[in-house]
XYZ file of C-alpha atoms in Angstrom:
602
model
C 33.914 34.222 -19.255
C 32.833 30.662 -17.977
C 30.554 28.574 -20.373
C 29.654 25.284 -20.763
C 28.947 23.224 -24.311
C 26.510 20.796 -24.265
C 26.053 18.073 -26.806
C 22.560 16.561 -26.806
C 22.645 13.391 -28.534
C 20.199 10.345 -28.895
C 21.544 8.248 -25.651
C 23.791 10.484 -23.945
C 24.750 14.231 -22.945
C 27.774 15.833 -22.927
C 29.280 18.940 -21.650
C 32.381 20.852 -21.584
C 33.281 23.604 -19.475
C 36.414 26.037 -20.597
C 37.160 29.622 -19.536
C 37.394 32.257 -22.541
C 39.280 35.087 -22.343
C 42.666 36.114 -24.381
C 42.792 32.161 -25.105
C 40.790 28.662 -23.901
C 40.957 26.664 -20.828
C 38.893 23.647 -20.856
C 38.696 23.334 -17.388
C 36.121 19.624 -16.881
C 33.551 17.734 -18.845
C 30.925 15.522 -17.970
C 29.047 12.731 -19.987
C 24.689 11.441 -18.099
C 22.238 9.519 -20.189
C 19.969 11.569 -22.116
C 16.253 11.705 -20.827
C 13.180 11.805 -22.957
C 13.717 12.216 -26.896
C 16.868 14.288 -28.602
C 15.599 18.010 -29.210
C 12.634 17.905 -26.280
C 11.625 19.312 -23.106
C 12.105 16.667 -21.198
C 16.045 16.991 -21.930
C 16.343 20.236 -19.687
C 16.746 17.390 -16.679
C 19.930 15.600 -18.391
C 21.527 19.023 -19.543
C 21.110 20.404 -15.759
C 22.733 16.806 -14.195
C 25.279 16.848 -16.241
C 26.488 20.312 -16.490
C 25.977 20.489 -12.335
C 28.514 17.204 -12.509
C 31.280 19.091 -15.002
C 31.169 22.392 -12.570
C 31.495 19.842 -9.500
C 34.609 18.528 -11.078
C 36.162 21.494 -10.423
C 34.646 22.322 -7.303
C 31.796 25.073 -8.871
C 28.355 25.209 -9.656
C 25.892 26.389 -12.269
C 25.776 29.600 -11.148
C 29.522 30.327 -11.771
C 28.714 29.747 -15.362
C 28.276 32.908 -17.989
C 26.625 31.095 -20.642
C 25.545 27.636 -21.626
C 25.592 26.629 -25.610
C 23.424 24.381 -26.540
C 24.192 21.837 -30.035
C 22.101 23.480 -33.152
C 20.037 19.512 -32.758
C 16.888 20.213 -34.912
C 15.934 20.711 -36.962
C 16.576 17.279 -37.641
C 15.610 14.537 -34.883
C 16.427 11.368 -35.889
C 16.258 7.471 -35.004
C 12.687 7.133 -33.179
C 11.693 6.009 -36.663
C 12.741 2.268 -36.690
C 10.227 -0.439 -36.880
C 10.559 -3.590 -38.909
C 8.197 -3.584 -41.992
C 7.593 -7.625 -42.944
C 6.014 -9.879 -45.343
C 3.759 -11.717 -42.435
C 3.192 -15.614 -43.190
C 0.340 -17.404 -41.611
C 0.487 -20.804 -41.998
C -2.981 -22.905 -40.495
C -1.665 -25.976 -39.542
C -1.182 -28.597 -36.275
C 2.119 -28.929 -35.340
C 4.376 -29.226 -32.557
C 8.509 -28.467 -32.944
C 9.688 -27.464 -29.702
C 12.754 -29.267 -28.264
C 11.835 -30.754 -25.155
C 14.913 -31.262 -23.083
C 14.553 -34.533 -22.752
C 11.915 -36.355 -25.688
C 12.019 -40.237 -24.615
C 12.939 -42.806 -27.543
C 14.414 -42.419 -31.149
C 13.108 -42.882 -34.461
C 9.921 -41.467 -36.874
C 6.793 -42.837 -36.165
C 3.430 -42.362 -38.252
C -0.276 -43.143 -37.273
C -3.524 -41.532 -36.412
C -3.466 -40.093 -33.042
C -5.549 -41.495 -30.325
C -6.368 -40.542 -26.844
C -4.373 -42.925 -24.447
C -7.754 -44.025 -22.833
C -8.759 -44.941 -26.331
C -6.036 -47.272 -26.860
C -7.826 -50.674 -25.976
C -10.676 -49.608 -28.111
C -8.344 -49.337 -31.539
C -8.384 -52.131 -33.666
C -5.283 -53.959 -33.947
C -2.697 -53.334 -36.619
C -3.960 -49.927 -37.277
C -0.569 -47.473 -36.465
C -1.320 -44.651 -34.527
C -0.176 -42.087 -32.050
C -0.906 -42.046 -28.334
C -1.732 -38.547 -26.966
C -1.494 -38.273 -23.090
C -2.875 -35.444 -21.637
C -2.227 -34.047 -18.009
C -4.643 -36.230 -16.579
C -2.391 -39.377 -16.804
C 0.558 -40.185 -15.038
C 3.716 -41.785 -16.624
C 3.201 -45.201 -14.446
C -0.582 -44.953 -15.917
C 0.545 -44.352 -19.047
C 3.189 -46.436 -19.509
C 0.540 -49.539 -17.923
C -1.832 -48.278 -20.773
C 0.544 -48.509 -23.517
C 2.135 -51.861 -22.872
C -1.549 -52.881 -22.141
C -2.838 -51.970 -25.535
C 0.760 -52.958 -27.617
C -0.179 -56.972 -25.935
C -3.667 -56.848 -27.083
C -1.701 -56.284 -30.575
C -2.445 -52.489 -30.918
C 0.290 -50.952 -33.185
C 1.258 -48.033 -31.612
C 4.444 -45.956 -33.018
C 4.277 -42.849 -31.029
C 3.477 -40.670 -28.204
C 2.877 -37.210 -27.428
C 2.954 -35.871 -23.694
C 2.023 -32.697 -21.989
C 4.267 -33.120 -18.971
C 7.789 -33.773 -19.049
C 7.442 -37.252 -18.859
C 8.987 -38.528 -22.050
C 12.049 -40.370 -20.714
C 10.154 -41.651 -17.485
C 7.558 -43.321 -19.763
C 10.318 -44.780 -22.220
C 11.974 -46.752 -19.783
C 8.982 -48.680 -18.392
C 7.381 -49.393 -22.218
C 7.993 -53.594 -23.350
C 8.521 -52.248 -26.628
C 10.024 -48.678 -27.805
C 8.417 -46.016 -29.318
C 9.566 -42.075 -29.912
C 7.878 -39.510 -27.589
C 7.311 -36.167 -27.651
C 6.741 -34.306 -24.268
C 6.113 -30.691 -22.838
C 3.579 -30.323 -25.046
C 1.802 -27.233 -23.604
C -1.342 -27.253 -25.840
C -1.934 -30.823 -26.210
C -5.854 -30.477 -25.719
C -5.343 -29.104 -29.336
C -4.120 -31.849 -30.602
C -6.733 -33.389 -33.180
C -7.868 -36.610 -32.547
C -8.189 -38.954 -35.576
C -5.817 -37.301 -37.710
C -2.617 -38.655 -39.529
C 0.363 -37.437 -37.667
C 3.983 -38.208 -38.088
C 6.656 -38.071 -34.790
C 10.436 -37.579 -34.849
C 12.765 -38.085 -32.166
C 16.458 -37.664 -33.074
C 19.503 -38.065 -31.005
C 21.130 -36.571 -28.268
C 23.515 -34.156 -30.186
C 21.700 -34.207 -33.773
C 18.560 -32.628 -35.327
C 15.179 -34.235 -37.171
C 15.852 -35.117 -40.648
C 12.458 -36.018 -42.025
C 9.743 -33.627 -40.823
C 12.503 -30.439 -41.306
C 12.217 -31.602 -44.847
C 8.847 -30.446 -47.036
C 9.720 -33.155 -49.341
C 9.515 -35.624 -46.621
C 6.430 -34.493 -45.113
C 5.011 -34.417 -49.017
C 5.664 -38.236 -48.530
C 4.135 -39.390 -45.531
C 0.736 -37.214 -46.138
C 0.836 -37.744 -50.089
C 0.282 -33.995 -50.404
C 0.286 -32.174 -53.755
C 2.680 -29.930 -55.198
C 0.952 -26.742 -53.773
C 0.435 -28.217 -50.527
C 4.013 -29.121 -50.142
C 5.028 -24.974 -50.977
C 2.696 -24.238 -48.625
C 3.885 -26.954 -45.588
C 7.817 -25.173 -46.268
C 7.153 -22.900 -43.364
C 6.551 -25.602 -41.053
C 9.291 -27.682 -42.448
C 11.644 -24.799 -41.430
C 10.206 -23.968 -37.917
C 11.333 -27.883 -37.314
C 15.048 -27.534 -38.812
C 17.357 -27.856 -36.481
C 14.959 -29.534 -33.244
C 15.557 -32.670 -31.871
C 12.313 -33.571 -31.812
C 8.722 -32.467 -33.474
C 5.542 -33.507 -34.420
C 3.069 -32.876 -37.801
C -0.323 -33.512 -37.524
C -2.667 -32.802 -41.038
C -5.698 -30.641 -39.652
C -9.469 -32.140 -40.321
C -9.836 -30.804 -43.885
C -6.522 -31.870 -44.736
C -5.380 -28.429 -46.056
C -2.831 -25.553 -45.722
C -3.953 -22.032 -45.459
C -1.336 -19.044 -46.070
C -2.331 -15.501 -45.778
C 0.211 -12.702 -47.053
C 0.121 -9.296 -45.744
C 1.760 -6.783 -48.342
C 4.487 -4.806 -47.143
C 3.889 -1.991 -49.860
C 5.482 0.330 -51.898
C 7.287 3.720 -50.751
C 7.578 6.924 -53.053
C 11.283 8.803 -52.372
C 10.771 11.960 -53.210
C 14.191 13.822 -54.301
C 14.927 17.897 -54.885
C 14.799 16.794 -58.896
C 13.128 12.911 -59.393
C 10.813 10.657 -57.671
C 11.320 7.093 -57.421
C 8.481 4.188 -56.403
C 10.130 0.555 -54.703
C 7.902 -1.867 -53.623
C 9.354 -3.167 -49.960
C 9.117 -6.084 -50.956
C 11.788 -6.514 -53.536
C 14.107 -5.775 -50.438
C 16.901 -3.477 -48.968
C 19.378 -3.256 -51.951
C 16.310 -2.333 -54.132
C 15.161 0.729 -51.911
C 18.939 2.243 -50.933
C 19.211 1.734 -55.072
C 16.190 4.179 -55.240
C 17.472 6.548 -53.098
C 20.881 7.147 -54.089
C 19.055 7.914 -57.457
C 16.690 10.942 -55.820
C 19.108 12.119 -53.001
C 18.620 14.624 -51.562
C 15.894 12.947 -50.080
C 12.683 15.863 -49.355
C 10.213 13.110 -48.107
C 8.680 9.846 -48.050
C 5.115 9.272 -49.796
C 3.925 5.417 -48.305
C 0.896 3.078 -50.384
C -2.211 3.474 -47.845
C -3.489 0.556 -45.957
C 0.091 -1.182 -45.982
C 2.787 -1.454 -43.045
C 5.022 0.671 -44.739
C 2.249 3.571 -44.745
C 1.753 2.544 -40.975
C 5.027 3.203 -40.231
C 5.526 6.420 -41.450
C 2.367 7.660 -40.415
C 2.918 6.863 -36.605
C 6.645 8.191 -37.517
C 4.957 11.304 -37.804
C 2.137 11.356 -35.553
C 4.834 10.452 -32.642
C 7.206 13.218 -33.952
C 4.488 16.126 -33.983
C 3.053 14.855 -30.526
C 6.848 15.214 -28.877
C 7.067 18.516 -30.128
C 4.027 20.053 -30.773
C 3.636 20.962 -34.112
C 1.292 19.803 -37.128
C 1.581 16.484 -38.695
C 2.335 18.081 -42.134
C 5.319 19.777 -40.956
C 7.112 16.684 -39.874
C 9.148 15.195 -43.142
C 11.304 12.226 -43.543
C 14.959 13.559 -44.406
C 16.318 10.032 -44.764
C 16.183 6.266 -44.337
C 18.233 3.266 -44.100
C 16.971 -0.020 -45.575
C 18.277 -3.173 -44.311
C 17.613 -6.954 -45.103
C 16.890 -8.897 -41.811
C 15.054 -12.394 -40.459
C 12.139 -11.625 -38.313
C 10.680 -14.764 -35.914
C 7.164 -15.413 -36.986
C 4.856 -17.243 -34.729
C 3.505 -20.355 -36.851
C -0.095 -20.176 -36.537
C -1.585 -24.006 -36.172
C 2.115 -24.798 -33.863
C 1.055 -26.456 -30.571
C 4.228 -25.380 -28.433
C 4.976 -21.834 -29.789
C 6.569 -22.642 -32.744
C 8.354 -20.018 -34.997
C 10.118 -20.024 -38.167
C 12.324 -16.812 -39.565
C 10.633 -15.130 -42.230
C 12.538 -12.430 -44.621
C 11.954 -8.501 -43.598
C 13.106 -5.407 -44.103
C 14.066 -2.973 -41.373
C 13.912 0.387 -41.900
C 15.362 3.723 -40.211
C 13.523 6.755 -40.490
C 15.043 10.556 -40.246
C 12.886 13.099 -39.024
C 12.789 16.496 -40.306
C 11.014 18.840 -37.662
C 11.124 23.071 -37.217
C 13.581 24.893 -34.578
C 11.109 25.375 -32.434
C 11.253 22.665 -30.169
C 15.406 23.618 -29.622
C 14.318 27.161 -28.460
C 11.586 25.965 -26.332
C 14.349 24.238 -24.444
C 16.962 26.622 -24.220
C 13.820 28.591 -22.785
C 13.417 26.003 -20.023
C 17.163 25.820 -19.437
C 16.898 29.394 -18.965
C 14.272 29.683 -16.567
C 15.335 26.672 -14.465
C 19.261 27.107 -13.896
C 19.144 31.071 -14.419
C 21.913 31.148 -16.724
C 21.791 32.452 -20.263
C 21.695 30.141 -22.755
C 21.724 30.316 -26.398
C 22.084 27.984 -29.306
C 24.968 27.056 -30.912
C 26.364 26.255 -33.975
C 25.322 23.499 -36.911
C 25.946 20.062 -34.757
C 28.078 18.539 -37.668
C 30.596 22.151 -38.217
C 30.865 21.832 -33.946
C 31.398 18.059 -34.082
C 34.260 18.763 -36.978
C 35.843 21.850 -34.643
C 36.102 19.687 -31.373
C 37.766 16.736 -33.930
C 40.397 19.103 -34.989
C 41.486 19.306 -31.382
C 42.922 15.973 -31.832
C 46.374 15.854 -31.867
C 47.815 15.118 -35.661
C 44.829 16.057 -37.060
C 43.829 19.231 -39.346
C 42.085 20.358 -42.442
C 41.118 18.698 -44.847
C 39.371 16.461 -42.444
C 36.348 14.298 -42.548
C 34.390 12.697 -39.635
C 32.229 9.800 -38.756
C 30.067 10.718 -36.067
C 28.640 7.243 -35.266
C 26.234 7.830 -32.681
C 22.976 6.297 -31.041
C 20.261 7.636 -33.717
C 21.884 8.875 -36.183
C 25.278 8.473 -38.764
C 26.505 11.746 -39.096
C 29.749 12.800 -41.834
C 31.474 16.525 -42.156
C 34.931 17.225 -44.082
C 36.442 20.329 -43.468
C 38.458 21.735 -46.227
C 42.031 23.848 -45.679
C 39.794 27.275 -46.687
C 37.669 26.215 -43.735
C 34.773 25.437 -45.640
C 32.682 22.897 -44.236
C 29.764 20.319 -45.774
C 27.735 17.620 -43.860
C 25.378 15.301 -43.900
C 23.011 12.985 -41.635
C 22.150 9.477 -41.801
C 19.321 7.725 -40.515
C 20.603 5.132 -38.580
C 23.052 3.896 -35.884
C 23.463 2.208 -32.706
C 19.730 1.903 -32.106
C 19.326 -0.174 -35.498
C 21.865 -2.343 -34.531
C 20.161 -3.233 -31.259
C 16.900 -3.239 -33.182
C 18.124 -6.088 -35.279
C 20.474 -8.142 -32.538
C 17.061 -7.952 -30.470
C 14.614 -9.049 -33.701
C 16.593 -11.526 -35.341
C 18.022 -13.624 -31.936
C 14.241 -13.155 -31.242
C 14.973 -11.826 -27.747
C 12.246 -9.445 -26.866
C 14.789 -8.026 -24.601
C 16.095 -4.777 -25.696
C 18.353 -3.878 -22.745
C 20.116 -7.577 -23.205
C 20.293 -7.040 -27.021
C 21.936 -3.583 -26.240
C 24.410 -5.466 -24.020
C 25.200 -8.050 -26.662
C 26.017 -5.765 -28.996
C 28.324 -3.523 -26.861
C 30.829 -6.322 -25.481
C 32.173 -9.308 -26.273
C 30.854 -13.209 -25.746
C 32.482 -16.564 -24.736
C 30.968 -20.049 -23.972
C 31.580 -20.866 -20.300
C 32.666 -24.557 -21.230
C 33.645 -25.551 -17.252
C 33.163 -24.128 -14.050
C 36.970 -23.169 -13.926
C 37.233 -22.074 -18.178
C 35.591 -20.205 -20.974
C 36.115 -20.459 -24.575
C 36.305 -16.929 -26.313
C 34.422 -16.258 -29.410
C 38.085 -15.444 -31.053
C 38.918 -19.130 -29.717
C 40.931 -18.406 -27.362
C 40.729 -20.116 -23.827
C 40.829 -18.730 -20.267
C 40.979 -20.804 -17.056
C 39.964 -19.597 -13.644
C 41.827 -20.234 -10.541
C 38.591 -19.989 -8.372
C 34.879 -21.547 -10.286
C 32.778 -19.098 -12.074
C 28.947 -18.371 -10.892
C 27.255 -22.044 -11.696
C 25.067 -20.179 -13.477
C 26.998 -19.558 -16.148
C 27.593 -23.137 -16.755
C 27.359 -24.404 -20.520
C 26.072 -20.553 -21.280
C 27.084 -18.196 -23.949
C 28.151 -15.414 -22.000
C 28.285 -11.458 -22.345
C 31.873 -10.434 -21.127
C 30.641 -7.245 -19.832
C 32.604 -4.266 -17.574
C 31.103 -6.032 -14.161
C 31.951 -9.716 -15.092
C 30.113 -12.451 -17.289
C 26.446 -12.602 -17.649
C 24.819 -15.479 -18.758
C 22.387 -15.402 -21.810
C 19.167 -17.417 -20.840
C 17.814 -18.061 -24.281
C 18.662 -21.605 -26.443
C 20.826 -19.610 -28.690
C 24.479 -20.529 -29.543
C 27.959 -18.676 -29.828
C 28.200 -18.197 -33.381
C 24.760 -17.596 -34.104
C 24.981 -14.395 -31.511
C 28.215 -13.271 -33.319
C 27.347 -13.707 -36.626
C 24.103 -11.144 -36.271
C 25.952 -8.755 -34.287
C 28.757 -8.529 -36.780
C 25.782 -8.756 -39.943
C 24.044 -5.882 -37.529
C 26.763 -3.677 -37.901
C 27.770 -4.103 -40.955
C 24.349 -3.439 -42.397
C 24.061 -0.229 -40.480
C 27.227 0.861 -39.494
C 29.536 0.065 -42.620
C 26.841 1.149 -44.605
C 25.886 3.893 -43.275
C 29.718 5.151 -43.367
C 30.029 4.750 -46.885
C 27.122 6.451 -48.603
C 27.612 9.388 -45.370
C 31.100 10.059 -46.983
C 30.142 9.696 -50.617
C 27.898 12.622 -49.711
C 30.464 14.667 -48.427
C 33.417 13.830 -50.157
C 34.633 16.168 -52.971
C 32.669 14.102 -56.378
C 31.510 11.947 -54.152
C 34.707 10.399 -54.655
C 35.814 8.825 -51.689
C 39.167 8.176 -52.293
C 39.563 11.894 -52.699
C 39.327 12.408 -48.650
C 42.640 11.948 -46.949
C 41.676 11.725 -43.351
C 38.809 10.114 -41.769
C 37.835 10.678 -37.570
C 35.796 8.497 -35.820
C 33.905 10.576 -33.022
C 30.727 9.468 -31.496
C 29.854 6.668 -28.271
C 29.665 4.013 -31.111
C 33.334 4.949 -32.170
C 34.358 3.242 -28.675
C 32.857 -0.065 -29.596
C 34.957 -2.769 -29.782
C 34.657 -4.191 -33.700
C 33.314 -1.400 -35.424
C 35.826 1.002 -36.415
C 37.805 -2.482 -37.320
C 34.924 -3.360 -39.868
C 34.688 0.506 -41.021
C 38.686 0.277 -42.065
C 38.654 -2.743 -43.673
C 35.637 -1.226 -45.867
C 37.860 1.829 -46.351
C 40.933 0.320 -47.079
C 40.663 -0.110 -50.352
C 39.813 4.001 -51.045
C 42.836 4.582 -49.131
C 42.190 7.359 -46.585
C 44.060 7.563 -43.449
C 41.252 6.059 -40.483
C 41.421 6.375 -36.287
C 39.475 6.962 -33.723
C 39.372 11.010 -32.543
C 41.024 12.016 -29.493
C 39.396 15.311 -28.571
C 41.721 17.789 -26.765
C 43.823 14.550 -26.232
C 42.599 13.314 -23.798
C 38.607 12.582 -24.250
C 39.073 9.823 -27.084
C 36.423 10.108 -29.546
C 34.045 11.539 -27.006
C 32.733 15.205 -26.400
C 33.646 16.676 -29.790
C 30.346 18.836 -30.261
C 30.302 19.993 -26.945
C 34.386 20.981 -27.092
C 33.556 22.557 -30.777
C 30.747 24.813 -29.215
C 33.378 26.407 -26.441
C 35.824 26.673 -29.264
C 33.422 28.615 -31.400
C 33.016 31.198 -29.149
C 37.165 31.628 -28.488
C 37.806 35.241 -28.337
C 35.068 36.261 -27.809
């Protein structure tokens, strides 16, 4: 009897084909992407590819095959759930903290700003700000300035559309800071008190990064000042930026509530406002678990959330709205970029959110419905296996050195799975919202990428600064030169050391910055995850009663995280590696190896 086991998971299929008759043979297996969601129709395409590319291995095809199991997936689906509930800050305000490569000058200046073609018109001693639009070019403006500074015009700054900064410096009679590449400059309010900051090459602004600073050159009140900090913190770290006080002189803030979030458990229910923050809501649920579902306050983003959680969920596969439940979720603290309303040149500061990771609990249905299709398109029986975790545990045991009692970390795309098998053969598991996905979500929110693929990247391999043409510096520290230059383009970048050579990162972001919110991403879902997945499992939820610990899963091949998940086991003792399935798969393929060994002898 030829089958094949396939293991549908979040981002990727796999399959193992073994011949059954007195004993096993595993004979191939084969590992495609998964298309459309875990548990769906659209899966039938990635089962077919890859089971066509195990039987190739070994010069056969689907038809050979007796019977193909399919992974027990739902009724759980999890991981489509993620979306970052935050506090949102709106700050009304003019300013502009963008760092210009090249801002001309040095220094603070303060005045009231005035259109360059103005400048001959303002009355002498009176400080204020030229503001040069795209109409005038740095010779112009340059003639203007010096032209209005000899007519004894006190002019202490200047703010430029075009890149013109340095150009207009060099041909002033007496130095002022500048401010260029100001995209929106026709919103710059004329007649209003501004301040200007250029700092230098290598360093950041001091005063207008500081609320207490800009409290003291616009005399604002105590409120005003809390209500500036957002602006004072979009500036930290710039080499150059500008305030400017709107007309009325004021600071609006407008607070959307994140809301509140009822866990509903088998015996208690528990109410945490999303606002008090991760710790606060994990707190709450480890208090009601078994989690049964999530009740969310209407008319908030938490109730949002959930609610398109669901909608999605029943659309994918076809059921009612009220069937879909949240089995679990995974609170963690993050930084969100928020636009700064009021900035002229895109401004954002980081404001405090929450993530969140949502389980979905669905019916069976949608796993027949496939095996259905599977049936009908490749003309091969198919049936549905056993429980994903008891197959995943199976296919671990096929490690050499390991057997019962054994847990396992299944650390996957969507999901944080844990099973121990006992020495009676007794079996318990568990899923966790949460996994690889999150950690991309959070690489690609808090670096403020809006690139998903590149914050996949950045979290799968490791970086280094390309200091020369001819070596990079590691993020460990360590240095490697080149015999032959690298791609120019990869000059003074942070780069991701990936399987096909170093690729630059285009954004303004800096070495340790990237590594310290990949590591912080995977700690906060990962390590996390891994502890409260084994607490569940583990005989009193006592984890220094497990012995042996498997990693299995695609996330179990990364390169720090089963490093970080030791070090937060060490001190409960158990015994922690990486599976190697059959010996020879690594930590790969041990659902879709437990599924042909659950049907040995038969």
């Amino acid at each position: 009897m030829l089958i094949a086991g396939v293991d549908i998971g979040n981002n990727s299929t796999e399959v193992a084909v073994a011949r059954i008759g007195g004993d096993i043979q595993f004979l191939s297996s084969a590992l495609v992407r998964t298309i459309g969601l875990k548990g769906t129709l659209r899966n039938a395409m990635c089962v077919i590819d890859a089971v066509d590319k195990a039987m190739a291995a070994v010069s056969m095809t689907r038809n050979d095959l007796d019977l193909i199991l399919l992974n027990k997936a739902t009724p759980v689906i999890g991981d489509v759930a993620m979306e970052t509930i935050t506090e949102t800050v709106i700050t009304e305000s003019a300013m502009i903290g963008h760092n210009p490569d090249t801002p001309g000058g040095l220094g603070l200046g303060q005045g009231v700003t005035v259109d360059i073609r103005d400048l001959t018109q303002t009355a002498p001693g009176a400080p204020c700000i030229a503001v040069i639009d795209g109409g005038v070019d740095f010779t112009q403006a340059a003639e203007m300035i010096n032209a209005a500074v000899a007519k004894g015009v006190k002019i202490t700054g200047a703010i430029v559309k075009k890149d013109d900064g340095v150009l207009i410096y060099n041909r002033l009679t007496s130095p002022i800071p500048i401010v260029d590449e100001v995209q929106h400059i026709d919103k710059v309010p004329l007649g209003m008190p501004a301040a200007l900051e250029v700092a230098r090459v290598g360093r950041s602004i001091e005063k207008l990064s500081n609320p207490y600073d800009i409290a003291t050159l616009f005399e604002l009140s105590p409120e005003e000042t809390r209500q500036i900090t957002p602006i004072a913190r979009a500036l930290t770290g710039n080499r150059s930026g500008v305030v400017i006080k709107t007309p009325k002189g004021d600071v609006q803030e407008r607070r959307i509530p994140a809301g509140t979030i009822t866990l509903v458990g088998e015996t208690a229910k528990e109410t945490v406002d999303v606002e008090l923050g991760a710790d606060a809501i994990m707190e709450k649920l480890a208090r009601v678990a078994p989690l049964k579902e999530i009740q969310s306050q209407p008319g908030t983003n938490a109730h949002g959330m959930f609610e398109r959680v669901r909608t999605v969920m029943a659309e994918l596969t076809d059921q009612p709205v009220s069937l879909i439940k949240i089995q679990d979720v995974l609170a963690v603290n993050t930084l969100q970029p928020q636009h700064v309303l009021g900035g002229l040149a895109g401004e954002f500061t980081r404001g405090t959110a929450v993530g969140l990771a949502a389980m979905v609990m669905t019916q069976n249905i949608p796993m027949q419905r496939l095996a259905a299709k599977l049936k009908e398109e490749t003309g091969v029986e198919v049936e549905i296996g056993g429980v994903e975790a008891e197959m995943a545990i199976t296919g671990a045991l096929t490690t050499p050195g390991a057997e019962a009692p054994l847990a396992i970390l299944d650390l996957g795309g969507g999901s944080t799975d844990a099973s121990i098998i006992h020495r009676d053969g007794t079996v318990k598991s568990i899923h966790m919202a949460g996994a690889g996905d999150m950690v991309t979500m959070l690489i690609n929110t808090e670096l403020g990428l809006d690139d998903p693929d590149l914050a996949e990247d950045i979290k799968r391999y490791p970086l280094a600064k390309v200091e020369t043409l001819f070596h990079m510096r590691h993020e460990t520290g360590a240095v490697e030169f080149f015999d032959a230059h690298l791609d120019p383009s990869l000059f003074g970048r942070v780069a991701i050391l990936g399987e096909n050579g170093p690729i630059p990162i285009m954004h303004d972001l800096n070495l340790n910055q990237i590594v310290n919110v990949r590591r912080k991403a995977k700690e906060k879902v990962f390590v996390r995850n891994a502890l409260r997945a084994l607490e569940q499992v583990a005989p009193g939820g006592n984890i220094r009663l497990i012995d042996f610990v498997a990693l299995v899963g695609g996330s179990a091949l990364d390169f720090e995280i089963p490093e970080m998940i030791a070090d937060a086991l060490a001190e409960y003792g158990p015994v922690l590696g990486k599976g190697n399935i059959r010996g020879c798969e690594g930590p790969r393929n041990a659902v879709a190896t437990g599924l042909c060994l659950s049907r040995k002898g038969c």
